[in-house]
XYZ file of C-alpha atoms in Angstrom:
216
model
C 98.622 -157.303 -3.855
C 100.691 -158.379 -6.900
C 102.790 -155.975 -8.964
C 100.437 -156.529 -11.899
C 97.431 -155.508 -9.831
C 99.205 -152.422 -8.481
C 100.206 -151.324 -12.000
C 96.687 -151.910 -13.293
C 95.179 -149.955 -10.401
C 97.521 -146.999 -10.969
C 96.583 -146.915 -14.650
C 92.917 -147.206 -13.730
C 93.089 -144.196 -11.412
C 94.619 -142.105 -14.213
C 91.713 -142.655 -16.587
C 88.874 -142.951 -14.083
C 87.907 -139.295 -14.310
C 87.412 -139.626 -18.057
C 85.155 -142.688 -17.995
C 81.492 -143.062 -17.160
C 81.623 -146.640 -15.893
C 83.926 -146.325 -12.901
C 83.632 -147.373 -9.252
C 82.718 -144.787 -6.681
C 85.925 -143.163 -5.438
C 85.040 -143.656 -1.785
C 85.054 -147.392 -2.379
C 88.540 -147.206 -3.884
C 89.768 -145.612 -0.644
C 89.002 -148.854 1.213
C 90.692 -151.344 -1.120
C 93.425 -152.131 1.411
C 90.828 -152.887 4.114
C 88.933 -155.560 2.178
C 89.890 -159.025 3.479
C 90.525 -161.981 1.153
C 87.372 -163.475 -0.268
C 84.667 -163.001 -2.888
C 82.806 -159.805 -3.746
C 79.035 -159.458 -4.176
C 77.665 -156.587 -6.286
C 73.954 -156.000 -5.650
C 72.298 -154.263 -8.579
C 75.211 -155.039 -10.875
C 73.810 -153.088 -13.832
C 76.505 -152.564 -16.467
C 79.094 -154.002 -14.123
C 81.253 -151.013 -13.269
C 82.025 -152.374 -9.799
C 81.859 -156.083 -10.611
C 84.237 -155.764 -13.572
C 86.677 -153.646 -11.591
C 87.052 -156.211 -8.811
C 87.111 -159.143 -11.230
C 89.996 -157.472 -13.065
C 91.704 -157.089 -9.707
C 91.674 -160.882 -9.464
C 88.694 -161.232 -7.126
C 85.981 -163.847 -7.406
C 82.876 -161.732 -8.059
C 79.147 -162.367 -8.113
C 76.661 -159.846 -9.449
C 72.916 -159.713 -8.864
C 70.550 -157.833 -11.145
C 66.962 -158.182 -12.237
C 68.184 -158.048 -15.854
C 70.868 -159.976 -17.707
C 74.123 -158.059 -18.347
C 74.427 -156.638 -21.882
C 76.152 -158.880 -24.410
C 79.121 -156.485 -24.457
C 79.704 -157.191 -20.761
C 79.304 -160.950 -21.167
C 81.770 -160.851 -24.062
C 84.280 -158.971 -21.916
C 83.934 -161.563 -19.134
C 84.624 -164.362 -21.619
C 87.507 -162.670 -23.423
C 89.297 -161.609 -20.234
C 88.490 -164.939 -18.526
C 87.165 -163.102 -15.478
C 85.880 -164.934 -12.419
C 82.544 -163.117 -12.551
C 79.187 -164.836 -12.180
C 75.880 -163.024 -12.431
C 72.534 -163.973 -10.950
C 69.470 -162.762 -12.824
C 67.257 -162.212 -9.784
C 65.192 -159.708 -7.879
C 67.068 -158.753 -4.722
C 63.904 -159.365 -2.716
C 64.112 -163.025 -3.708
C 67.872 -163.583 -3.862
C 69.285 -165.717 -1.043
C 72.601 -164.294 0.134
C 74.865 -167.024 1.577
C 75.888 -166.318 5.160
C 79.422 -165.222 6.125
C 80.720 -165.578 2.561
C 81.654 -162.189 1.173
C 84.665 -159.968 1.843
C 82.816 -157.038 0.264
C 79.176 -156.401 -0.549
C 78.394 -153.422 -2.764
C 74.947 -151.828 -2.809
C 75.369 -148.801 -5.061
C 72.271 -146.999 -6.366
C 69.985 -149.929 -5.586
C 68.581 -149.673 -2.040
C 66.412 -146.676 -2.944
C 64.219 -148.932 -5.104
C 62.749 -150.801 -2.132
C 60.072 -149.773 0.302
C 60.704 -149.702 4.052
C 59.179 -153.135 4.702
C 61.193 -154.671 1.862
C 64.460 -153.179 3.106
C 63.719 -154.468 6.614
C 63.829 -157.988 5.132
C 66.783 -157.426 2.772
C 69.157 -155.645 5.179
C 69.690 -158.542 7.649
C 70.535 -160.867 4.735
C 73.129 -158.383 3.505
C 74.703 -158.046 6.964
C 74.764 -161.817 7.502
C 76.381 -162.295 4.090
C 79.591 -160.618 5.229
C 82.473 -162.685 6.514
C 84.348 -161.402 9.610
C 86.047 -158.065 8.800
C 84.067 -157.919 5.564
C 82.940 -154.508 4.310
C 79.583 -153.194 3.155
C 79.602 -150.211 0.785
C 76.393 -148.259 0.163
C 75.707 -145.405 -2.232
C 72.106 -144.227 -2.120
C 69.930 -141.134 -2.026
C 69.250 -138.931 0.972
C 66.119 -137.061 1.968
C 67.871 -133.951 0.679
C 67.270 -135.330 -2.815
C 63.480 -135.185 -2.480
C 63.108 -131.510 -3.337
C 65.379 -131.880 -6.349
C 63.508 -134.829 -7.849
C 60.158 -133.159 -7.157
C 61.222 -130.204 -9.307
C 61.548 -132.496 -12.291
C 59.324 -135.554 -11.905
C 55.700 -136.198 -11.009
C 55.898 -138.425 -7.938
C 53.454 -139.393 -5.219
C 54.433 -139.991 -1.593
C 53.147 -143.428 -0.540
C 54.891 -143.683 2.842
C 57.357 -141.544 4.751
C 60.191 -140.518 2.408
C 59.039 -143.081 -0.172
C 57.543 -142.016 -3.499
C 55.933 -143.747 -6.451
C 56.942 -142.720 -9.977
C 53.959 -143.661 -12.163
C 55.736 -143.160 -15.487
C 58.501 -145.606 -14.532
C 56.300 -147.794 -12.276
C 58.972 -147.660 -9.576
C 59.218 -146.750 -5.910
C 61.978 -144.477 -4.679
C 62.953 -144.265 -1.037
C 65.130 -141.509 0.385
C 67.234 -142.207 3.469
C 68.368 -140.445 6.611
C 71.497 -141.244 8.598
C 69.314 -142.951 11.198
C 67.728 -145.123 8.497
C 71.057 -146.432 7.227
C 72.644 -147.021 10.626
C 69.451 -148.639 11.879
C 69.406 -151.127 9.002
C 72.866 -152.502 9.857
C 73.185 -152.383 13.649
C 75.765 -155.175 13.805
C 78.334 -153.410 11.642
C 81.069 -151.068 12.811
C 80.763 -147.689 11.135
C 83.888 -146.806 9.138
C 82.548 -143.838 7.246
C 79.303 -142.001 6.616
C 78.878 -138.912 4.456
C 76.056 -136.907 2.907
C 76.171 -134.235 0.271
C 74.962 -132.905 -3.055
C 76.363 -134.030 -6.377
C 75.581 -132.987 -9.924
C 73.913 -135.738 -11.964
C 73.906 -135.770 -15.763
C 71.384 -137.609 -17.904
C 72.018 -136.831 -21.546
C 71.941 -133.061 -21.781
C 70.020 -132.658 -18.502
C 71.668 -131.824 -15.204
C 70.281 -131.741 -11.713
C 71.464 -132.001 -8.137
C 71.240 -135.278 -6.229
C 71.347 -135.629 -2.467
C 73.487 -138.704 -1.803
C 74.714 -140.866 1.061
C 77.858 -142.970 1.156
C 78.382 -145.518 3.912
C 81.064 -148.090 4.709
C 80.495 -150.567 7.538
C 82.533 -153.537 8.714
C 81.512 -156.819 10.285
C 83.437 -157.339 13.496
């Protein structure tokens, strides 16, 4: 890692707690373990992970069903970042095999039903190059009771609910679910817990899962 990248990372850590658009801290713990190669951010959203790794000098691809906001596209142009986005539904996106040093799936897997994830997961695993890492941040079954206290949702299959107002499905995972989806990866870390989520002035607890696996 160059001196410039080390200095930038140190500065980034100092301000991370005061910004909303920051990578998950667990992912930062594994920076030294990511082999050379491109990064794929599934569900890129506003680009908090994609931009971080692009600024670190990585070639980055982001996938999202929507185009990035103009502010993000402007930042990519002005900073001359090697960041390409694909406007695509993850169910239809073809992930090249053995290409990526890191695949990030943060706050995205919960939007797919069990049958859909059964098709998506093998493509994610096969997209990793040897020693490549997969990082997942998603919602655990412990989150069900907390979302039920606030939203009107209907269970349509085990641990999967339909939110009529948003016209979206939400699936909540167990440890067995996550490990079963990626049987070919070596488990580096798995954790579950509760975290406080803020949406405007509202606060509520979320049950979350973080997972890091490595292709051997």
